Amino acid sequence: MCVMLGTKYCIVRPCGLNDSWPTNSRPVFSQGDVAVGRINRKDVARILVDCLYTPEAEGKTFEFFTLQGYQPALSIDKSLSVLYKDSDGLPEAVVAANYALLQQLLPGEKQDSAALAMGQTYEQLDKDEQGRFGQRGTEDAEEVIGGELNPKKVEIQTSVE
């Protein structure tokens, strides 16, 4: 409707709103509804205001989240300048590339792979739950190898016809 009326617009789709997520974090912008992440409402407000004064936001639809531990850029104009205008359409190859790229980002709230214990999921890390092989730094790798993950204990069935 805005396009037909010639009205300037920008449609923003913040990912998971989380008031506990750190503020003043680096935003990641994407198109194609493939982004998954967290963002604090204060950062959403800052980005919305920035969009009002950023010509590169005009006529675009995008989603965004923030990366914990990274300061935001001084301006969002460069990040928004590479996004497609709605009137140009979004090529499927771009959606596929965005999806492939964003899948590489760490899941979970804490986003800290170095904090994971052997056999612990990101969800367990977020809830401060122990992984299946114990707390980080106390896992017994020999027990794990000798136990359920021991390849010598796995029976392999093959059939030759």
Coordinates of C-alpha atoms in Angstrom, one line a residue:
M1 CA 0.0 0.0 0.0
C2 CA 2.8 2.4 0.9
V3 CA 4.5 1.8 -2.4
M4 CA 1.3 2.4 -4.4
L5 CA 0.8 5.7 -2.5
G6 CA 4.5 6.8 -3.0
T7 CA 5.0 6.9 0.7
K8 CA 8.5 6.4 2.1
Y9 CA 8.6 3.4 4.4
C10 CA 10.9 0.8 6.0
I11 CA 9.6 -2.5 7.5
V12 CA 11.8 -3.8 10.4
R13 CA 11.4 -7.2 11.9
P14 CA 13.4 -7.6 15.1
C15 CA 14.1 -11.2 16.1
G16 CA 13.6 -12.5 19.6
L17 CA 12.9 -9.6 22.0
N18 CA 14.7 -10.2 25.3
D19 CA 15.1 -7.6 28.0
S20 CA 17.9 -9.6 29.6
W21 CA 20.0 -9.5 26.4
P22 CA 22.9 -7.1 26.6
T23 CA 22.2 -3.6 25.2
N24 CA 24.5 -1.7 22.8
S25 CA 25.4 -4.8 20.9
R26 CA 26.2 -5.1 17.2
P27 CA 23.2 -5.5 14.9
V28 CA 23.1 -8.1 12.2
F29 CA 20.7 -7.3 9.3
S30 CA 19.2 -9.9 7.0
Q31 CA 16.5 -10.4 4.5
G32 CA 14.3 -13.3 3.6
D33 CA 13.0 -14.2 7.1
V34 CA 15.9 -16.5 7.9
A35 CA 17.4 -14.7 10.9
V36 CA 17.1 -16.1 14.4
G37 CA 18.6 -14.4 17.3
R38 CA 18.1 -12.1 20.3
I39 CA 17.9 -8.4 20.7
N40 CA 17.1 -6.1 23.6
R41 CA 14.2 -3.7 23.2
K42 CA 16.5 -0.7 23.8
D43 CA 18.6 -1.7 20.8
V44 CA 15.4 -2.1 18.7
A45 CA 14.4 1.5 19.7
R46 CA 17.9 2.8 18.8
I47 CA 17.8 1.0 15.4
L48 CA 14.3 2.3 14.6
V49 CA 15.4 5.9 15.3
D50 CA 18.5 5.3 13.2
C51 CA 16.3 4.1 10.3
L52 CA 14.4 7.4 10.4
Y53 CA 17.6 9.3 9.5
T54 CA 19.2 6.7 7.2
P55 CA 18.2 7.0 3.5
E56 CA 19.5 3.5 2.9
A57 CA 16.6 2.1 4.9
E58 CA 14.0 3.4 2.6
G59 CA 11.8 0.9 0.7
K60 CA 13.3 -2.1 2.4
T61 CA 12.1 -4.9 4.6
F62 CA 14.6 -6.7 6.9
E63 CA 15.1 -8.5 10.1
F64 CA 17.8 -8.0 12.7
F65 CA 19.3 -9.3 15.9
T66 CA 22.4 -8.4 17.9
L67 CA 25.6 -10.1 18.7
Q68 CA 26.6 -10.1 22.3
G69 CA 30.1 -8.7 23.0
Y70 CA 30.4 -6.7 19.8
Q71 CA 30.0 -2.9 19.8
P72 CA 27.6 -1.5 17.2
A73 CA 29.1 0.3 14.2
L74 CA 29.0 4.1 14.3
S75 CA 26.3 4.0 11.6
I76 CA 23.9 1.4 10.1
D77 CA 24.0 3.1 6.7
K78 CA 26.6 0.7 5.2
S79 CA 24.9 -2.4 6.5
L80 CA 21.5 -1.3 5.1
S81 CA 23.0 -0.1 1.7
V82 CA 23.6 -3.7 0.6
L83 CA 20.1 -4.8 1.3
Y84 CA 17.6 -5.1 -1.6
K85 CA 14.7 -2.7 -2.0
D86 CA 11.3 -4.4 -1.9
S87 CA 10.6 -3.1 -5.4
D88 CA 13.6 -4.9 -6.8
G89 CA 12.6 -8.3 -5.3
L90 CA 14.8 -10.6 -3.3
P91 CA 16.5 -13.3 -5.4
E92 CA 16.2 -16.8 -4.0
A93 CA 20.0 -17.2 -4.2
V94 CA 20.3 -14.3 -1.7
V95 CA 17.9 -15.9 0.7
A96 CA 19.8 -19.2 0.4
A97 CA 23.1 -17.4 1.0
N98 CA 21.7 -15.5 4.0
Y99 CA 20.4 -18.7 5.5
A100 CA 23.7 -20.5 5.0
L101 CA 25.6 -17.7 6.6
L102 CA 23.3 -17.3 9.6
Q103 CA 23.3 -21.0 10.3
Q104 CA 27.0 -20.6 11.2
L105 CA 26.2 -18.3 14.1
L106 CA 26.1 -19.9 17.5
P107 CA 22.7 -20.8 18.9
G108 CA 21.6 -20.1 22.5
E109 CA 21.6 -17.1 24.7
K110 CA 25.2 -17.2 25.9
Q111 CA 26.8 -17.7 22.4
D112 CA 30.0 -19.1 24.0
S113 CA 31.2 -22.3 22.4
A114 CA 34.3 -22.3 24.7
A115 CA 32.0 -22.6 27.8
L116 CA 30.4 -25.9 26.5
A117 CA 31.2 -29.1 28.3
M118 CA 31.6 -32.3 26.4
G119 CA 28.1 -33.6 25.6
Q120 CA 26.4 -30.4 26.7
T121 CA 23.9 -28.6 24.5
Y122 CA 23.6 -24.8 24.1
E123 CA 20.2 -25.0 25.8
Q124 CA 21.7 -26.8 28.8
L125 CA 24.5 -24.1 28.9
D126 CA 21.8 -21.4 28.9
K127 CA 20.0 -23.0 31.8
D128 CA 23.3 -23.7 33.7
E129 CA 22.5 -27.4 33.5
Q130 CA 25.2 -30.1 33.4
G131 CA 25.9 -32.0 30.2
R132 CA 25.6 -35.7 30.0
F133 CA 29.4 -36.2 30.7
G134 CA 29.7 -33.8 33.7
Q135 CA 30.7 -30.2 34.3
R136 CA 33.2 -28.5 31.9
G137 CA 36.7 -29.4 32.8
T138 CA 35.7 -32.5 34.8
E139 CA 34.6 -34.7 31.9
D140 CA 36.3 -38.1 31.8
A141 CA 37.2 -38.6 28.1
E142 CA 38.5 -42.1 28.7
E143 CA 35.2 -43.1 30.3
V144 CA 33.3 -41.6 27.3
I145 CA 35.5 -43.5 24.9
G146 CA 35.2 -46.7 26.9
G147 CA 31.5 -46.3 27.3
E148 CA 28.8 -45.5 24.9
L149 CA 31.0 -43.9 22.3
N150 CA 33.5 -46.7 22.0
P151 CA 33.6 -47.8 18.4
K152 CA 34.7 -51.3 19.4
K153 CA 31.4 -51.7 21.2
V154 CA 29.3 -50.7 18.3
E155 CA 28.1 -53.7 16.3
I156 CA 28.0 -53.0 12.6
Q157 CA 25.7 -55.1 10.5
T158 CA 26.6 -55.4 6.9
S159 CA 25.0 -57.5 4.2
V160 CA 26.6 -58.7 1.1
E161 CA 24.3 -59.8 -1.6

